[in-house]
Every structure is written in structure tokens, then in C-alpha cells.
Coordinates of C-alpha atoms in Angstrom, one line a residue:
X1 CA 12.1 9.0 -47.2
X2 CA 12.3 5.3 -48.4
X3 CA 13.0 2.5 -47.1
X4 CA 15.5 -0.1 -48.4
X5 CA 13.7 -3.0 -49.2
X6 CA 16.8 -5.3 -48.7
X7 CA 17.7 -3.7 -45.4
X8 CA 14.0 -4.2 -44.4
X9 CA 14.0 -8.3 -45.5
X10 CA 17.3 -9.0 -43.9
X11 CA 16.2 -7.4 -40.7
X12 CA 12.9 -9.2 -41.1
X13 CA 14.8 -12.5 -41.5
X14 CA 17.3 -12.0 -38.8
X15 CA 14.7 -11.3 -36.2
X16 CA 12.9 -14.5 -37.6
X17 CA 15.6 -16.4 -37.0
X18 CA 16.1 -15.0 -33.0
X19 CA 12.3 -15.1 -31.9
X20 CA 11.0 -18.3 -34.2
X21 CA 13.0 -20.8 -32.1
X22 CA 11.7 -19.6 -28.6
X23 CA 8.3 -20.3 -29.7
X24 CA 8.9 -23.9 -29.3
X25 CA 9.8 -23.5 -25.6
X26 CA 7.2 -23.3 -22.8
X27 CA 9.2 -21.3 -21.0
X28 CA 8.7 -18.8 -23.8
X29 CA 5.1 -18.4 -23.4
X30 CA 5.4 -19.3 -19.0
X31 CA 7.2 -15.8 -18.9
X32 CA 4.6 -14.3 -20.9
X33 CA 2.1 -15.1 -18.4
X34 CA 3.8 -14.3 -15.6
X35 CA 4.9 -10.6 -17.4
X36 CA 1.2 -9.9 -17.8
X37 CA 0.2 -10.5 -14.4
X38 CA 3.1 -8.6 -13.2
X39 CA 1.6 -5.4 -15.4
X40 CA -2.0 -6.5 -14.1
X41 CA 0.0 -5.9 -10.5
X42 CA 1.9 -2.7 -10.9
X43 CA -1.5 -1.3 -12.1
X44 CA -3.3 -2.0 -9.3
X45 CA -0.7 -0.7 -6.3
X46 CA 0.3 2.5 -9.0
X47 CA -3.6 3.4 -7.6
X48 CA -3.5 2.0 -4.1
X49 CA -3.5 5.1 -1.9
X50 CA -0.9 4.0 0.6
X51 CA 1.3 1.5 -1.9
X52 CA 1.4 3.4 -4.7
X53 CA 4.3 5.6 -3.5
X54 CA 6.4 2.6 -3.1
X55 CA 5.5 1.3 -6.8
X56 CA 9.4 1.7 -7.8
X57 CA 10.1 -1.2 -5.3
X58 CA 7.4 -3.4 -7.2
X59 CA 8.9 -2.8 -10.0
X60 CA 12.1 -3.8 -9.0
X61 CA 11.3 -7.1 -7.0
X62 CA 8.9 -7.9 -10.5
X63 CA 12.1 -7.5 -13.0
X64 CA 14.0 -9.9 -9.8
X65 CA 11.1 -12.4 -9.9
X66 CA 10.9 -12.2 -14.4
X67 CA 14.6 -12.4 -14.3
X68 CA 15.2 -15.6 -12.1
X69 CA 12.2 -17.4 -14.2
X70 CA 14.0 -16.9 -17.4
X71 CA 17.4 -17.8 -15.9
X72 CA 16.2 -21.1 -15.2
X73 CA 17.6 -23.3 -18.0
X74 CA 14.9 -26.2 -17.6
X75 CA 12.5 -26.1 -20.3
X76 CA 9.9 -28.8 -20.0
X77 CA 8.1 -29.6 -16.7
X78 CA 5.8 -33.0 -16.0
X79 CA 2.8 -31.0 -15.1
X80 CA -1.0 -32.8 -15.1
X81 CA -4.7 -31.7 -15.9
X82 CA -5.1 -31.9 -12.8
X83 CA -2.2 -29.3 -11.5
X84 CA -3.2 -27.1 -14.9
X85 CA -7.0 -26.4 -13.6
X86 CA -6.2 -26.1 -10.0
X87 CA -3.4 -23.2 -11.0
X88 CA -5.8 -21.6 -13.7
X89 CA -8.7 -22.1 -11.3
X90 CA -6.9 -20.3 -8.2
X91 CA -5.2 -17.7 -10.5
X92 CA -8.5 -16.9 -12.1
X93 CA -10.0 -16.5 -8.2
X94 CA -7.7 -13.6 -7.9
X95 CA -7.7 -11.6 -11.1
X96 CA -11.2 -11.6 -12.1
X97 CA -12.3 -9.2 -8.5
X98 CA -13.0 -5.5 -9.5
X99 CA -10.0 -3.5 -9.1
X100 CA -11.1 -1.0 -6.4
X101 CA -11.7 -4.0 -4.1
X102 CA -7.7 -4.3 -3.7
X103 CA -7.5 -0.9 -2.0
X104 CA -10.0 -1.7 -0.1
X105 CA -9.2 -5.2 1.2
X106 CA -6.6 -5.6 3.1
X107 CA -6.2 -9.6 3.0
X108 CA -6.0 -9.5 -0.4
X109 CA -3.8 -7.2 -1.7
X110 CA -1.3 -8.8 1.0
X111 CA -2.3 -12.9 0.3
X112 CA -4.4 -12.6 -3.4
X113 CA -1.1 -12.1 -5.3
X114 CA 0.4 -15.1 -3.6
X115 CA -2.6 -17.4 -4.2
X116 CA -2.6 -16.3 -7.9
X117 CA 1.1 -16.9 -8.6
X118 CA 1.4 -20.1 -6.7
X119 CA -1.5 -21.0 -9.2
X120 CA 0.7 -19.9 -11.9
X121 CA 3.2 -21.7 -10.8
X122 CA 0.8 -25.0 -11.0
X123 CA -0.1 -24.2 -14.4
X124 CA 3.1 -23.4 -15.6
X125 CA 5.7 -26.3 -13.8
X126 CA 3.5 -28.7 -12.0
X127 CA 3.5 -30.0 -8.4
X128 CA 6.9 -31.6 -9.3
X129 CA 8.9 -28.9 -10.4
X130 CA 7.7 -25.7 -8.2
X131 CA 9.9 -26.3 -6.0
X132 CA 13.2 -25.4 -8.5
X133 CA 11.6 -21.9 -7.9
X134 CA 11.5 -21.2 -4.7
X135 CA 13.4 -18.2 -4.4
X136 CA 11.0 -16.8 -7.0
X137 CA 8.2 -17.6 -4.3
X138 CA 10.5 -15.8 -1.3
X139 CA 10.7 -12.6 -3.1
X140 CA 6.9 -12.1 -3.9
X141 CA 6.3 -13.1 -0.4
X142 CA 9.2 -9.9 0.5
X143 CA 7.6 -7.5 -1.6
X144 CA 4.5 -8.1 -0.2
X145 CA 5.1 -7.8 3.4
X146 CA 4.0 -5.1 5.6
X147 CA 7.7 -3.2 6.6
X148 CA 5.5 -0.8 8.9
X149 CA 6.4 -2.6 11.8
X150 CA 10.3 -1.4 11.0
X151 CA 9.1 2.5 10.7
X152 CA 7.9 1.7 14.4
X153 CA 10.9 0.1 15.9
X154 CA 13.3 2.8 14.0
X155 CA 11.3 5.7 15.5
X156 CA 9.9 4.5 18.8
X157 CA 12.6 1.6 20.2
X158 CA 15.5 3.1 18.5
X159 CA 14.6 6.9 19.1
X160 CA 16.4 7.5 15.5
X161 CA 14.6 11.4 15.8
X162 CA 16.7 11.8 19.3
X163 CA 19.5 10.3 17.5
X164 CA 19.9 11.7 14.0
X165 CA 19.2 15.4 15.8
X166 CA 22.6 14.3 18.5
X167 CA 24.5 13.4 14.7
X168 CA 23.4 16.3 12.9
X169 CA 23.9 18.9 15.6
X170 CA 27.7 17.6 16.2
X171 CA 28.4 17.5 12.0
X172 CA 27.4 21.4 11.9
X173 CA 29.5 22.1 15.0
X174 CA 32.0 20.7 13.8
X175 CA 32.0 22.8 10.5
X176 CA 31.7 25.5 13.3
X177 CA 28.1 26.6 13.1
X178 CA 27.5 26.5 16.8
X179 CA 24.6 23.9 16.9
X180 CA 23.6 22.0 19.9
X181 CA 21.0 19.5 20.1
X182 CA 18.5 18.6 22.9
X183 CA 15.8 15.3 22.2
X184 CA 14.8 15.5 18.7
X185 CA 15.4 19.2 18.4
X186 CA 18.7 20.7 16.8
X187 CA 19.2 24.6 17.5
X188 CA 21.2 27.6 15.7
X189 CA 21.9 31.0 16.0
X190 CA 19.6 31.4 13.6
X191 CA 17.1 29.5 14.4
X192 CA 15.9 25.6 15.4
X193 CA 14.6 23.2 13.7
X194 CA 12.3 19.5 15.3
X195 CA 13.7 16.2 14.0
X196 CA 10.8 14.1 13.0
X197 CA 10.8 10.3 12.0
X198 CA 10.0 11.0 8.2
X199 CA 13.3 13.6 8.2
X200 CA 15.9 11.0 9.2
X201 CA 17.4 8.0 6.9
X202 CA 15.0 5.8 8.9
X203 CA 12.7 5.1 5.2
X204 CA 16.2 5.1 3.3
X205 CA 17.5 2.5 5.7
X206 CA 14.5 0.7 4.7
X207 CA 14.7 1.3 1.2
X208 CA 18.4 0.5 0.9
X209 CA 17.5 -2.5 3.1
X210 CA 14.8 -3.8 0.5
X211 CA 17.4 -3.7 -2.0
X212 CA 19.8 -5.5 -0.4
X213 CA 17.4 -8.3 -0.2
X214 CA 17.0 -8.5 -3.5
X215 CA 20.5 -8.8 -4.4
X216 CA 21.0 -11.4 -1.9
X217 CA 18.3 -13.7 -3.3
X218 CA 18.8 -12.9 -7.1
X219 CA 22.6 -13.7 -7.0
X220 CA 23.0 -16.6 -4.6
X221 CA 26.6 -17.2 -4.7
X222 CA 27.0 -14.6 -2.2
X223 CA 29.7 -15.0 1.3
X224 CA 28.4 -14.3 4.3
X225 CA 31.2 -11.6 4.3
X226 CA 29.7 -10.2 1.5
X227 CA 26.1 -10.3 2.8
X228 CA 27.1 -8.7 5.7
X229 CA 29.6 -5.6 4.1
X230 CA 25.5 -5.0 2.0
X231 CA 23.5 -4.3 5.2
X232 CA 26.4 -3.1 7.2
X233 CA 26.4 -0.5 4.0
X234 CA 22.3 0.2 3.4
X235 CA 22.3 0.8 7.2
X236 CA 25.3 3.6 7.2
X237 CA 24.5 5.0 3.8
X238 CA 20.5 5.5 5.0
X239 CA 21.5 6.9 8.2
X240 CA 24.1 9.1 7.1
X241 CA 21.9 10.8 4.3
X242 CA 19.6 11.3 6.5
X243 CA 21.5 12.7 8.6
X244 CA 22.8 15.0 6.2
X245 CA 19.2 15.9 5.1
X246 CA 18.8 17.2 8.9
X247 CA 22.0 19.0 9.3
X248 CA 20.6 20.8 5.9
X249 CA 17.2 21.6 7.4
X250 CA 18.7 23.3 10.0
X251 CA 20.8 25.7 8.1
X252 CA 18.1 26.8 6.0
X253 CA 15.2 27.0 9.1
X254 CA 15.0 30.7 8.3
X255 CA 14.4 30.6 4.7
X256 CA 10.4 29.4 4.1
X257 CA 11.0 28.1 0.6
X258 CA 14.4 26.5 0.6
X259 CA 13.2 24.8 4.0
X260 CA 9.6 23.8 2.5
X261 CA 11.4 22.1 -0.3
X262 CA 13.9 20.0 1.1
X263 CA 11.2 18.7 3.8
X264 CA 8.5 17.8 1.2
X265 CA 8.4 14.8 -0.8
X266 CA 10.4 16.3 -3.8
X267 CA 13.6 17.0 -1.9
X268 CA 13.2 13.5 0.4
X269 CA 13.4 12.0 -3.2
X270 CA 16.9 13.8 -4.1
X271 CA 17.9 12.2 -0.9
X272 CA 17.0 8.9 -1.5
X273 CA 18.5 8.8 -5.5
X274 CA 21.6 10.4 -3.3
X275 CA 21.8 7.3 -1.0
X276 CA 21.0 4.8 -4.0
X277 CA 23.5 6.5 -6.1
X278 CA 26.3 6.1 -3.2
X279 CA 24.7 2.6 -2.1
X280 CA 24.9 1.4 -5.8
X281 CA 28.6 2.0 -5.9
X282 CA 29.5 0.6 -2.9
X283 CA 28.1 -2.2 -4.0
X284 CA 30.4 -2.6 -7.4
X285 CA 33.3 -2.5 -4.7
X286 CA 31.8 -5.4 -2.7
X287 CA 30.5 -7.6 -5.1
X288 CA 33.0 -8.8 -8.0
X289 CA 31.8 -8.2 -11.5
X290 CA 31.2 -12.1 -12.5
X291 CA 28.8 -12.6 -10.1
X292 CA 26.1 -10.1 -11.8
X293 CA 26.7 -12.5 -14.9
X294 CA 26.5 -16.0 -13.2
X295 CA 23.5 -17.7 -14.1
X296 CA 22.7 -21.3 -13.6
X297 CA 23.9 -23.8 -16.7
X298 CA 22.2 -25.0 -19.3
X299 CA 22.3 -28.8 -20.1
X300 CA 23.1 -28.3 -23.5
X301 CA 22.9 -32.3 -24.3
X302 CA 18.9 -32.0 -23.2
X303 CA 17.2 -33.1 -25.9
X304 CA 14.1 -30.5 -26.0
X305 CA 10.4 -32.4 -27.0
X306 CA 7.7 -30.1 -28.1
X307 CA 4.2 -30.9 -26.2
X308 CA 2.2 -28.9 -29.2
X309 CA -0.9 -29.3 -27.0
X310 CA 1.1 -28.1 -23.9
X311 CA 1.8 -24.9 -26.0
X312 CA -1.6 -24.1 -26.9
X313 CA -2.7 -24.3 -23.8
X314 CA -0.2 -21.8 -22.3
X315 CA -1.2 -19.9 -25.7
X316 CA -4.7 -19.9 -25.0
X317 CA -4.1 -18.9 -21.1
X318 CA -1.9 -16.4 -22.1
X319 CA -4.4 -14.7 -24.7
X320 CA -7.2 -15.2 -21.5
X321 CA -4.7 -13.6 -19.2
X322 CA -4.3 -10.5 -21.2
X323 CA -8.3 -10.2 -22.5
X324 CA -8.6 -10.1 -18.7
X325 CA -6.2 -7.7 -17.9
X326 CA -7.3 -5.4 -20.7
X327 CA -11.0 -5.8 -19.6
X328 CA -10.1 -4.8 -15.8
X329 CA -8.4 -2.1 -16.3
X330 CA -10.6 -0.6 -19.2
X331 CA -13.8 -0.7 -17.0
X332 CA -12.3 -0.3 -13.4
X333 CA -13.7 2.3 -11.5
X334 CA -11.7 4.9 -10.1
X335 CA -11.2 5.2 -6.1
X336 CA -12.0 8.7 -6.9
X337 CA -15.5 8.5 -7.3
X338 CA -16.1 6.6 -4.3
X339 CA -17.4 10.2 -2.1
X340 CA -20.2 10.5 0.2
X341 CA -23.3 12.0 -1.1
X342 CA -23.9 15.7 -1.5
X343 CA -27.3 15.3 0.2
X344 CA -28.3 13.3 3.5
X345 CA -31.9 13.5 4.3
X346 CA -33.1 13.6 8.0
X347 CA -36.6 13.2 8.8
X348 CA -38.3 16.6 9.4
X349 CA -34.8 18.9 9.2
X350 CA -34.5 20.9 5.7
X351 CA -30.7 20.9 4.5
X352 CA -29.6 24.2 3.5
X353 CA -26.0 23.8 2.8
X354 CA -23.4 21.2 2.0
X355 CA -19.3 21.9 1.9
X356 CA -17.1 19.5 0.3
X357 CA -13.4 19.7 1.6
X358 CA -10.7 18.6 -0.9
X359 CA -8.4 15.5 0.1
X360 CA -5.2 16.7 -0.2
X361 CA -2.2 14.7 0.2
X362 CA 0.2 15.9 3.0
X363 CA 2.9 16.7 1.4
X364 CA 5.1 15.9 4.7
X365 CA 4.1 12.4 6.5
X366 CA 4.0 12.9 10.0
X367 CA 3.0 9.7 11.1
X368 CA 4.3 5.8 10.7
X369 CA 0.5 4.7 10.2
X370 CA -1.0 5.5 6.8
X371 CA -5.0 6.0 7.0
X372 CA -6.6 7.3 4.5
X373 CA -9.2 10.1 3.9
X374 CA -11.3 9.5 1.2
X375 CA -13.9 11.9 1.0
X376 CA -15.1 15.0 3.6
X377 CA -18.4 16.8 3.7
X378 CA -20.4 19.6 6.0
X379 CA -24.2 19.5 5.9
X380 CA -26.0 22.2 7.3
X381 CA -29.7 21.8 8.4
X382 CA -32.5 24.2 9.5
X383 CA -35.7 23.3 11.9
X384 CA -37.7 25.8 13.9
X385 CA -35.0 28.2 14.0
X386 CA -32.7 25.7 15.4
X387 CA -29.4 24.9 13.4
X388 CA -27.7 21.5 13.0
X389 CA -24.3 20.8 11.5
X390 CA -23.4 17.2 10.5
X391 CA -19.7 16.5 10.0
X392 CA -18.8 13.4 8.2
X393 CA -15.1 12.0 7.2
X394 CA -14.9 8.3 5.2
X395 CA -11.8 6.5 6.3
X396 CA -10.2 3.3 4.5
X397 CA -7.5 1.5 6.1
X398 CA -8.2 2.4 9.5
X399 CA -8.9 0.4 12.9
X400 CA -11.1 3.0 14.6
X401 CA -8.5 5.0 16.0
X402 CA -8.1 9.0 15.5
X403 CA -11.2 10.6 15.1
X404 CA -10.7 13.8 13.3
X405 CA -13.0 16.0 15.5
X406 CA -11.1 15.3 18.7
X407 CA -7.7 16.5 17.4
X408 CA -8.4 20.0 18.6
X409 CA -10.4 19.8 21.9
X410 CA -10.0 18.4 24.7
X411 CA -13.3 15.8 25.1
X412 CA -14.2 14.0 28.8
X413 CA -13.8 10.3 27.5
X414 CA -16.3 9.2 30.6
X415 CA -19.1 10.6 28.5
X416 CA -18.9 7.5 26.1
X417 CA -22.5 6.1 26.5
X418 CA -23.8 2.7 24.7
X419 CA -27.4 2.1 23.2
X420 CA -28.1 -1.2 22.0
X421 CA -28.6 -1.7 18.8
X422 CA -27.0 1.4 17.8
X423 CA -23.6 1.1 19.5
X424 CA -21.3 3.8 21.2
X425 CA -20.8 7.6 21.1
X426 CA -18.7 10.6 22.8
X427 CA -20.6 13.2 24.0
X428 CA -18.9 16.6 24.5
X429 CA -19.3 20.3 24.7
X430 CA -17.5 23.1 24.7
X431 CA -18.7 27.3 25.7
X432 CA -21.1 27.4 22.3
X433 CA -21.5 24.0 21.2
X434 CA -22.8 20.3 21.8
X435 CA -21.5 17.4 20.2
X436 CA -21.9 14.0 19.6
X437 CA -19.3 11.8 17.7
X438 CA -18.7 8.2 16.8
X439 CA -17.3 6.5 13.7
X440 CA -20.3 4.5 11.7
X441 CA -18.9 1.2 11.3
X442 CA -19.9 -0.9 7.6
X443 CA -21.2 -4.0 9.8
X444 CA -22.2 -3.8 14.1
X445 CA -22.9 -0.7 15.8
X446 CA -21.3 2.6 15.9
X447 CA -17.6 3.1 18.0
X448 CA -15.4 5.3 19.4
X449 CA -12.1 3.2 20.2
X450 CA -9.9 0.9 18.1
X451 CA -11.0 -1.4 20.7
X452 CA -14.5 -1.6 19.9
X453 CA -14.2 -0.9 16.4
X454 CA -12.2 -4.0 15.9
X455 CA -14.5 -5.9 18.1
X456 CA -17.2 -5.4 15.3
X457 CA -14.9 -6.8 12.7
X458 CA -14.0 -9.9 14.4
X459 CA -18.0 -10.2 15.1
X460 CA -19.5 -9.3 12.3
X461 CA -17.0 -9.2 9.1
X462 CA -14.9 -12.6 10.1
X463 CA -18.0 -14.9 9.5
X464 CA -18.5 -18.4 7.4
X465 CA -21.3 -16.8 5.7
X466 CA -19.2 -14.0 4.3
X467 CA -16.6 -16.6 3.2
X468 CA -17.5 -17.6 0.2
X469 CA -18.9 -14.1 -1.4
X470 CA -15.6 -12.8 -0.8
X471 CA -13.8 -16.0 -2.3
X472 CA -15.5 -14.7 -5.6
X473 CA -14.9 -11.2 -5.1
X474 CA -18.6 -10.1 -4.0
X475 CA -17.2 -8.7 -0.2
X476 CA -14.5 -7.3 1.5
X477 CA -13.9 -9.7 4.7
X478 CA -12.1 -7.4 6.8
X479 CA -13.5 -4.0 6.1
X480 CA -11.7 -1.4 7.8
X481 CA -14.1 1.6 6.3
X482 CA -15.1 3.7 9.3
X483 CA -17.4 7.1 8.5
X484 CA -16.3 9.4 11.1
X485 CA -19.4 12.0 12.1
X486 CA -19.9 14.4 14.1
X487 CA -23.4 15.9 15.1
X488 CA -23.6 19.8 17.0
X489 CA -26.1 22.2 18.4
X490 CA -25.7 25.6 19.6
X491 CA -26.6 25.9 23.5
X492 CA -28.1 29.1 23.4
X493 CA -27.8 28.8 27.2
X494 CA -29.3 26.5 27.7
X495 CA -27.9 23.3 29.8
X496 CA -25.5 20.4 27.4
X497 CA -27.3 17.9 29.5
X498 CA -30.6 18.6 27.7
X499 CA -28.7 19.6 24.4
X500 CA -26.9 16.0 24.6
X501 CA -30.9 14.0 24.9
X502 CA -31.5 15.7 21.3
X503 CA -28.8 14.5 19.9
X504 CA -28.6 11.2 20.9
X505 CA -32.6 10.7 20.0
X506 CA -31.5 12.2 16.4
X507 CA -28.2 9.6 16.2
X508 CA -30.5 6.7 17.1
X509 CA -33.1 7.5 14.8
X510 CA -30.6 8.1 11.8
X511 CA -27.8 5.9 12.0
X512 CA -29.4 3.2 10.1
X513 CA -30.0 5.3 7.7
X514 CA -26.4 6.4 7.6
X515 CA -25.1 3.1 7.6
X516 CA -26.4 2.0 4.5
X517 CA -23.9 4.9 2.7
X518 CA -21.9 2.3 2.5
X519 CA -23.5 0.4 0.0
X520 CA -23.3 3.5 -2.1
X521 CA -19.7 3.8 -1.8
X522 CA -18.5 0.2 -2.2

């Protein structure tokens, strides 16, 4: 198959004639930069363990933030040396950390992406002209708020669980299935069903909310009428899907499969493209068509002046930017590979066996706090006939709270005892074992409550030394790693109270030791 040649040239030409002219613009090459940080961005919350479920919304509020920097008209800003280095100097701050650190560090991935785009903006419009972009600046600083706090209020103030089962129950007795509903439980003939949080529209509320924000902020000739019909309508649409979602649940109770797959993750999605389809046309009714075409006006009668050395530095930056980006993301290391290791020598005991436990996503969120397991390991070791099993789970993103060992028993909290030096542990027993349990902390001693364990990052993490290392990207400064463990010996009748002084002689002699894992799994 050939191509025409003439076909090809006239093509050629015509695109020529499109793109040559925006090459004289700064704005041309300003959007360029700001694109490749936005990919640097996505990249780095598509791997974050808790945000990278939510990197649809990033992607949305990005195109919002692209698309009001190219709708402003204004070419040419009066920016200074001065204003150029301090933006490339704070942007380059931010971009040059590993990428594993962003998971990992909570501070930054909320505050680093402000700090590099408000350096951005320095570079790209000056200290005089920023301010023309400010609703830019208001929808990074949306997108990167925490909207945890909204989970809470919908679950805990607002009982939506106790609600949405009430809803729910009267919807399918009103199609006459006989349903009644009492707290958060909705109940059949055929069976009954528990309302939790993660079942009802609460996180399409949310969702539906998020856009709504957007809308408001990208198209700014908006009524308050019309702001208010947009929540009033991501509010009932949320609710009522979820509600459906519920009333669905509970018809199908009986049948494993059907039920497993609306309550997992795949059928939570149908729901939510359901309440974006239905939100997304109730929008077309609100808003009039013009207003998704206004943009700000041009002053045509601008005469545009071409700063060539302006443009090649916005050329150079933007080549810099994207060697950079290609660089991180080439050599970043995977959060995968950040495990504990296979073997954990102590002192005289011989390790016989080691069990790695896979870290499998739940595939049904039960819970409006997201901490994450990275990495779970049994060792086994053998001394004189006696056995010793060490449990150990690595945490990110926690505050010290939920140890993993006490989900199932029933442990006497007044056996919390201190060593200095070392820090706290939980002893406990139960008819066969001993057990000692504390979460090893990257910095302080060891702890049992969110309490302490925040304690030791206010002490030891939230220091002027530490400042500057993690300025350049050489320290986390809020490091909420916690290694849950979990020592045991078998009784073999003999009394826990003389069980418990070998264990806590083994923790104190070890947990140095222990502590330093985390300088293999930085």
C-alpha cells in the first residue's frame, strides 16, 4: 500500500501551519511543563497503596487544572531571575525524591505537589501574575485533601448504615417482598443481609461531591441556584444508588455468587458509573449548554512580543522536566520489594522454619481507615527442645492502633509493662501459650497504643536535625511504619508468670536488633 505523496505534503503543511505559530507563545511550552508533571503525578498515586484506587479523580481534577491554564488568554507574564530560580529551585526540591518515598511519607504526598506547582507557577508567570490563577491553585489544593474525615461523619454522625438499611427495607416492601429492617440490618423471608458503611452511597456521595466541585470551579459563571440544584443532586443520586445497591443485596443474600459479586469492588463500580451516568445528565438539565463553552476573551488587539531567551529557557526546563521524569520512573523501585527478611537471627536459637503470607487486598473494605500491610512472616526457632514462634506484620500508614494478634483474643490490657530503653509490651496468655506483643517503632522504643506510638513520632521523627535530610529527600519526617510482632512459648504447665520473664529477657536483648529492619526496608 502507498502512500500519496501529495496527500502526505498537504497534511505535512497544514499541521505546520496549526502547531508552528504556538511555538512562539510561552504559554505553549508553560502547559508543556505543567502536562509532564501532571504524568510524573498520576504515576506516583497509580502506585500509592491507599490513592491509587482513586486515580480516576486525579485524572479528572489534572485535565480541570490543564484546561483552565490553557483557557487563560494572557500570553506573556513580567516574571524575574529571581522568581525563575526560586520556582525551578522549589519544583526541583519535590521531583528529584525517590518515588517510593511518596507512599511512604505522608507530608509529602499531601504538601510536595503544592510546593512544586506553586514553584511552577514562579517559573512560568512570576510573582505578579500568579495570582490570575488562583482557581488553578484551589483545585490542586481539593484533590489533595484528605476526604476521610467525610467517610467518618457519613458512617458514625450520620448513621448512613442505620439509614440506608430503614430506605432499603421500605423500597422492597413496597414492591411487596416483606422486608423489615432493624439498625443496620435488613431482613427477608429468605434471608438477611448487615448494611455496612462501604455498601451504602456514602463513597458515591463523595464521589459525586468531588465532581461537583470541579464543575463549580472550572465554569465560574455559575448561580447560586445552580450550585445548589449540583449538590442537592450528587447527594440524592449517591444515596439513592446506594440504596438501591442494598435493596439488591438483600434479594440475592441466598445466592453466594450473585451476592459476592455485587458486594466486591467490581459490582461497587457498576454502581458508581450508574450514579455518574444519572448525575451526568442531570447535570445537562441544570446547566445550559453555553456555559460548558464560555471561556475567558482574548484581547485580540495584544500585540504578542517574543522573549527568545524566555523561550529557551522554558525549552530547556521542559527537556529537564521530562529527562527527570523519564529517569524516576525507569529506576524507581517497586513498593513490592520492600518485605521483611526471610531470616532473623537470634543469639543462640537455630531457625528452622519461616512462612511468608501473601498480602491480599480485601476485596470488600470494611473499615473508613486505610492501613496498610506490607509484608507478613512466621519464623520458627528451636533451642533445647523448647520452641519459639516470632510473628511479625510491617505496617505503613498507621498510628499504632490495631495490632493484628489481638483481633482474636481477648488480652488483659493491665499487663502492659515499660522497660527503659526498650519501650512497652502486652503480655498475655492463653490455655497453651505465652505471648508478648508490641509494635517496633522506626525511631523510640517499642508501643502498644496509638497513644504512645505517636508520642515517639512527635519525639523523635519531628526534630530540626531531621529537617533538612528530608528537605532533600534523604528521610521520611513523619514515619508512620510500625512492625507489629508477636513472640510465644508453649507453657507446658508450667506457670505464664515464669514463661512471661523469658520472653521479656529475649525482647530486650533483640529489639535493637529488630529495629534496624528498617533500614533494610526503606
Amino acid at each position: 500500500m502507498f502512500i500519496n505523496k501529495q496527500i502526505l505534503s498537504q497534511t505535512k503543511q497544514v499541521f505546520s501551519l496549526r502547531l508552528q505559530p504556538l511555538f512562539k507563545y510561552q504559554r505553549f511550552y508553560i502547559l508543556g511543563i505543567f502536562s509532564v508533571f501532571a504524568i510524573l503525578h498520576l504515576h506516583i498515586v497509580s502506585n500509592h497503596p491507599v490513592e491509587g484506587d482513586n486515580i480516576s479523580f486525579y485524572v479528572l481534577y489534572w485535565l480541570g487544572i490543564l484546561f483552565l491554564l490553557w483557557q487563560n488568554q494572557q500570553q506573556d507574564y513580567i516574571t524575574t531571575w529571581f522568581s525563575n530560580l526560586l520556582g525551578l529551585g522549589l519544583t526541583l526540591i519535590v521531583i528529584i525524591r525517590p518515588l517510593h518515598l511518596w507512599s511512604l511519607d505522608l507530608l509529602l504526598f499531601r504538601f510536595g505537589p503544592v510546593v512544586a506547582v506553586f514553584g511552577l507557577g514562579l517559573l512560568s508567570f512570576g510573582f505578579s501574575g500568579i495570582k490570575y490563577h488562583w482557581r488553578l491553585f484551589l483545585l490542586l489544593c481539593l484533590m489533595l485533601s484528605p476526604y476521610g474525615f467525610i467517610n467518618e461523619i457519613f458512617a458514625f454522625r450520620l448513621h448512613f448504615s442505620e439509614l440506608t438499611a430503614t430506605i432499603s427495607a421500605f423500597s422492597l416492601h413496597y414492591l411487596g417482598l416483606k422486608a423489615t429492617a432493624r439498625d443496620a440490618f435488613v431482613t427477608l423471608p429468605t434471608g438477611q443481609v448487615e448494611v455496612l458503611y462501604y455498601c451504602t452511597g456514602g463513597l458515591l456521595i463523595l464521589w459525586l461531591l468531588k465532581l461537583t466541585l470541579l464543575i463549580m470551579i472550572v465554569i465560574i459563571r455559575l448561580t447560586w441556584q445552580q450550585r445548589l440544584g449540583l449538590i442537592s443532586c450528587a447527594v440524592f443520586t449517591g444515596f439513592i444508588v446506594g440504596c438501591i445497591r442494598v435493596a439488591l443485596l438483600a434479594v440475592v443474600v441466598n445466592n453466594h455468587n450473585l451476592f459476592e459479586y455485587w458486594h466486591s469492588y467490581t459490582g461497587g463500580a457498576l454502581f458508581m458509573a450508574l450514579a455518574t451516568i444519572t448525575y451526568a445528565a442531570l447535570c445537562n438539565w441544570i446547566l445550559p449548554l453555553e456555559l460548558l463553552y464560555s471561556t475567558e476573551k482574548d484581547d485580540t488587539d495584544t500585540k504578542i512580543i517574543v522573549n527568545h531567551q524566555r523561550i529557551l529557557f522554558l525549552v530547556v526546563t521542559l527537556i529537564g522536566i521530562i529527562l527527570t521524569n523519564i529517569y524516576l520512573i525507569t529506576t524507581g523501585r517497586s513498593l513490592d520489594t520492600f518485605v521483611l527478611p526471610d531470616s532473623i537471627n537470634l543469639n543462640s536459637w537455630q531457625q528452622v522454619k519461616v512462612k511468608s503470607w501473601s498480602n491480599q487486598k480485601s476485596n470488600t473494605p470494611t473499615d473508613t481507615k486505610a492501613i496498610i500491610v506490607r509484608s507478613q512472616k512466621d519464623y520458627s526457632y528451636v533451642k533445647n527442645n523448647q520452641h519459639l514462634e516470632l510473628q511479625m506484620r510491617y505496617f505503613t500508614n498507621t498510628r499504632g492502633e490495631s495490632n493484628p494478634f489481638l483481633e482474636q483474643t481477648s488480652a488483659n490490657q493491665k499487663n502492659i509493662r515499660y522497660v527503659k530503653g526498650v519501650g512497652y509490651y502486652l503480655l498475655y496468655s492463653d490455655a497453651k501459650q505465652t505471648y508478648l506483643t508490641a509494635c517496633i517503632n522506626p525511631r523510640g522504643g517499642s508501643t502498644v497504643t496509638s497513644t504512645q506510638f505517636m508520642q515517639n513520632r512527635y519525639t523523635y521523627d519531628l526534630t530540626w536535625s531531621r529537617i533538612v535530610p528530608w528537605i532533600f529527600g534523604k528521610e521520611i519526617l513523619r514515619d508512620n511504619r510500625c512492625i507489629w510482632a508477636q513472640l510465644s512459648i508453649p507453657l507446658n504447665e508450667v506457670a505464664d508468670t515464669e514463661v512471661y520473664a523469658i520472653l521479656e529477657s529475649f525482647w530486650v536483648a533483640n529489639y535493637a536488633n529488630w529495629q534496624s529492619i528498617f533500614l533494610n526496608i526503606n
